[in-house]
CSV table of C-alpha atoms in Angstrom, one decimal:
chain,number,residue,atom,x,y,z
A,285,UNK,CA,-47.8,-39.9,47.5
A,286,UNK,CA,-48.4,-43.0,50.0
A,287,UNK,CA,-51.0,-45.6,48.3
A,288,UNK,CA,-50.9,-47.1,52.3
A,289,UNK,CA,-52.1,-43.8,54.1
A,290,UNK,CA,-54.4,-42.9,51.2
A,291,UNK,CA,-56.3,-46.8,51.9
A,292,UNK,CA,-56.0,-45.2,55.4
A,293,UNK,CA,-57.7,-42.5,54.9
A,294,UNK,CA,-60.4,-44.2,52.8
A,295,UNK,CA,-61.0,-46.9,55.8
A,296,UNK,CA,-61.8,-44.2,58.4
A,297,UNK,CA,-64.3,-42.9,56.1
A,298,UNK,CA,-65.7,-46.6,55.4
A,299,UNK,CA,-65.0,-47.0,59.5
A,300,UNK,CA,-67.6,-43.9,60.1
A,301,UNK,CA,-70.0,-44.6,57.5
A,302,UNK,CA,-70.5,-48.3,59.0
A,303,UNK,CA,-71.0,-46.8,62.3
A,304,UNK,CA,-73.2,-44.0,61.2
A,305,UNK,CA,-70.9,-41.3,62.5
A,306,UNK,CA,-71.4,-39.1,59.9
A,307,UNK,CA,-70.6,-38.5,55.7
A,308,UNK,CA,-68.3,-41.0,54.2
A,309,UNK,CA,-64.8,-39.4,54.4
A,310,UNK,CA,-62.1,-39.9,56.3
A,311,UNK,CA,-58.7,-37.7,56.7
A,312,UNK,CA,-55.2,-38.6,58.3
A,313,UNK,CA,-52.2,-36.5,59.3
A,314,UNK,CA,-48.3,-37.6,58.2
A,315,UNK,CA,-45.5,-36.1,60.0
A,316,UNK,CA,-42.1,-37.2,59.1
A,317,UNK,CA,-43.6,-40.5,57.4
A,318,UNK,CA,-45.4,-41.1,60.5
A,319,UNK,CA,-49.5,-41.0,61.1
A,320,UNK,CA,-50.0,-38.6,64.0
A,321,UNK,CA,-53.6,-38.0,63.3
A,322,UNK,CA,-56.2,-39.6,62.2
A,323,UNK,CA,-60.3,-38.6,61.5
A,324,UNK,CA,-63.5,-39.5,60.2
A,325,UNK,CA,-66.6,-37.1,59.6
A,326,UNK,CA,-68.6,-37.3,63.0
A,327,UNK,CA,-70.8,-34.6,62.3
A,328,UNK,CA,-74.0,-37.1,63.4
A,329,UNK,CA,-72.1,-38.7,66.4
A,330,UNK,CA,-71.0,-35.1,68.2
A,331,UNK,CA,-74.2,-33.3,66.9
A,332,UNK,CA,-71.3,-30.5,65.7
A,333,UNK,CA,-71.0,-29.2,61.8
A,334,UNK,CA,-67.2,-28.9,62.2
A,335,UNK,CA,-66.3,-32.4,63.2
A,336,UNK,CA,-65.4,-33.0,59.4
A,337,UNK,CA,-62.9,-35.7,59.0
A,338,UNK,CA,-59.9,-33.1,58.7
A,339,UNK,CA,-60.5,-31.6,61.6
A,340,UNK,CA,-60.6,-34.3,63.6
A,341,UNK,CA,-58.1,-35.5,62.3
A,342,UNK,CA,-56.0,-32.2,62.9
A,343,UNK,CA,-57.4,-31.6,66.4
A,344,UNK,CA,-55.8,-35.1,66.9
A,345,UNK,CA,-52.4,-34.2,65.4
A,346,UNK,CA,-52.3,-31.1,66.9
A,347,UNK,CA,-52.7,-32.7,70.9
A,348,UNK,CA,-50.1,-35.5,69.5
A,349,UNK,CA,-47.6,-33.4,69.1
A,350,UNK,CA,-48.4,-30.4,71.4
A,351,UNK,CA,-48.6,-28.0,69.0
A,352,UNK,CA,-51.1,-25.9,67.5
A,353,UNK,CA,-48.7,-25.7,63.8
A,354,UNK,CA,-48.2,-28.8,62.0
A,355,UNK,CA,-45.7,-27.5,59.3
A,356,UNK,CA,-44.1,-30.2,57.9
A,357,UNK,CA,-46.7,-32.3,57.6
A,358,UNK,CA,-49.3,-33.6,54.8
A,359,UNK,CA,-52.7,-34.3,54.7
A,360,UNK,CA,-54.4,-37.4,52.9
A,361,UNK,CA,-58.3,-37.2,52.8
A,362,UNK,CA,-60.7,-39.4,50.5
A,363,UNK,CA,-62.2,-36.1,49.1
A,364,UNK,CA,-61.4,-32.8,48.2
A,365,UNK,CA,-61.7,-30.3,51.6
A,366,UNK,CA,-64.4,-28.4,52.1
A,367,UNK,CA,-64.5,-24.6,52.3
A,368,UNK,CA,-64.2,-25.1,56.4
A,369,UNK,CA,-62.1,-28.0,55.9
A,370,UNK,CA,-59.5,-26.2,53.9
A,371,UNK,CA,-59.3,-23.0,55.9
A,372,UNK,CA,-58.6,-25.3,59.0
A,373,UNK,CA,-55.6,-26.8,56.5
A,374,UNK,CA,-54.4,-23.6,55.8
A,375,UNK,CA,-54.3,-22.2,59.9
A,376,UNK,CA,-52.8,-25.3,60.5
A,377,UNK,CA,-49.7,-24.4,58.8
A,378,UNK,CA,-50.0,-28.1,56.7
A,379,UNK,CA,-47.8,-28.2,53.8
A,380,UNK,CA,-49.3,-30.5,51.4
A,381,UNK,CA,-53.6,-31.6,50.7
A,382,UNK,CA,-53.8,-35.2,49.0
A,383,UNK,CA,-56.8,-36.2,48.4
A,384,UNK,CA,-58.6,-39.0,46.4
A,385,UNK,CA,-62.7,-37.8,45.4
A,386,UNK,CA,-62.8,-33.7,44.1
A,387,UNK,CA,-65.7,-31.7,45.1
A,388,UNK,CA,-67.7,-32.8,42.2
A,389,UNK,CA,-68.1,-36.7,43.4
A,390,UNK,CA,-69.2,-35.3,46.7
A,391,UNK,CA,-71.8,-33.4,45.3
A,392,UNK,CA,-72.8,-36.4,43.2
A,393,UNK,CA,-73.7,-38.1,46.1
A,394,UNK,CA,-75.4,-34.9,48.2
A,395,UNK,CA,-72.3,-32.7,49.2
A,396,UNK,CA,-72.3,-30.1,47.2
A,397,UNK,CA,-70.4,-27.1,48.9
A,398,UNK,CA,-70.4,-24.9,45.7
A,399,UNK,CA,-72.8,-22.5,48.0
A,400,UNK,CA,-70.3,-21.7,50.2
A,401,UNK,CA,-67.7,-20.8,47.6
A,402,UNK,CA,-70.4,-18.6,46.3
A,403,UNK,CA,-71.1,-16.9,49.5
A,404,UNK,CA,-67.6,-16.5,50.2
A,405,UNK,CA,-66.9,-14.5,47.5
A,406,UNK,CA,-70.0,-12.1,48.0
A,407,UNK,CA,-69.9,-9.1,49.9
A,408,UNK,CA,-71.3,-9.1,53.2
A,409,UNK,CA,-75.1,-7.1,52.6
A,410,UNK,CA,-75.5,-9.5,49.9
A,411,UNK,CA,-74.9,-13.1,51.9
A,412,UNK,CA,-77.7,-15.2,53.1
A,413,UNK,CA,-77.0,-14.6,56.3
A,414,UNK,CA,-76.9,-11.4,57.7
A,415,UNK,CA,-73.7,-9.7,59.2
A,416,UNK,CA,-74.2,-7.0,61.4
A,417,UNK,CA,-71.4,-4.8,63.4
A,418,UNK,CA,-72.4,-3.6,66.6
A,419,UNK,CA,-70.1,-2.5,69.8
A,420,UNK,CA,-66.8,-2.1,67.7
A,421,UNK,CA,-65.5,-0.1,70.4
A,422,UNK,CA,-65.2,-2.5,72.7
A,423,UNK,CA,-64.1,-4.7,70.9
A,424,UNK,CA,-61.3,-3.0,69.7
A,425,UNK,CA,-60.5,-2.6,73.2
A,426,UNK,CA,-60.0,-6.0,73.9
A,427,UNK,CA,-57.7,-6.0,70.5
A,428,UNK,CA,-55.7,-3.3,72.1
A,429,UNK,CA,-55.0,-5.1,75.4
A,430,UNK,CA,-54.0,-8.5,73.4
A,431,UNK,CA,-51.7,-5.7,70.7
A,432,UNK,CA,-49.8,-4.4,73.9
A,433,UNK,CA,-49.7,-8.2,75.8
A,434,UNK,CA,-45.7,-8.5,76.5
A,435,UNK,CA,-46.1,-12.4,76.7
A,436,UNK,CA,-48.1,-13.1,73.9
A,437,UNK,CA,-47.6,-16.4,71.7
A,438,UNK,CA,-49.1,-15.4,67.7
A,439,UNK,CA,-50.7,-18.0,66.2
């Protein structure tokens, strides 16, 4: 663990808070003890839910190394990911999540993502929102073309 890139990580959520970008966090991406991306949440700035400080901050990595894997590297964020957050982390292929505040300071100050863990875990009839499937066919179709694709690159 890097005391420097964790202050880092903690100024770009100060950085975006100051400039009303969005919630106070802030996320950076290390690669071979190098910075390669770096984010703050500008969820207010973008007018997008996903632009949480890790993805920015991997959306970043990702163009600065021309890859769409970032194995090898580590991620230092000011609070504990998100459900979203960490599911980006994990398709990401990054190898290690630092962070400074857990969940439970974030919901102290009006973050609380306990709902989504909860909705996560409930089958799909029960959830909030409703899920509905409709034209599996085709879709499956579409699967089948991208299954038989010669020159396809898996992700």
């Amino acid at each position: 663990m890097n005391e420097k890139f964790m202050q880092e990580a903690i100024q770009l959520a100060r950085n975006g808070v100051k400039q009303n970008q969005g919630g106070p966090f802030g996320a950076i991406i290390i690669k071979d003890n190098q910075i390669i991306g770096r984010g703050n949440n500008r969820v207010l700035t973008n007018l997008d839910p996903t632009s949480h400080a890790e993805v920015v901050a991997i959306r970043e990595a990702c163009q600065t190394i021309g890859n769409f894997h970032l194995q090898g590297c580590i991620i230092y964020t000011n609070c504990e990911p998100c459900p979203m957050c960490l599911g980006a982390i994990y398709w990401a292929r990054i190898e290690k999540i630092i962070y400074a505040a857990n969940r439970d300071d974030a919901k102290n100050i009006g973050f609380d993502d306990e709902f989504f863990y909860q909705e996560l875990n409930k089958p799909l009839a029960q959830r909030l929102i409703p899920a509905q499937e409709f034209m599996r066919e085709q879709a499956l179709a579409v699967f089948n073309e991208w299954q038989n694709k010669s020159d396809k690159t898996m992700y």
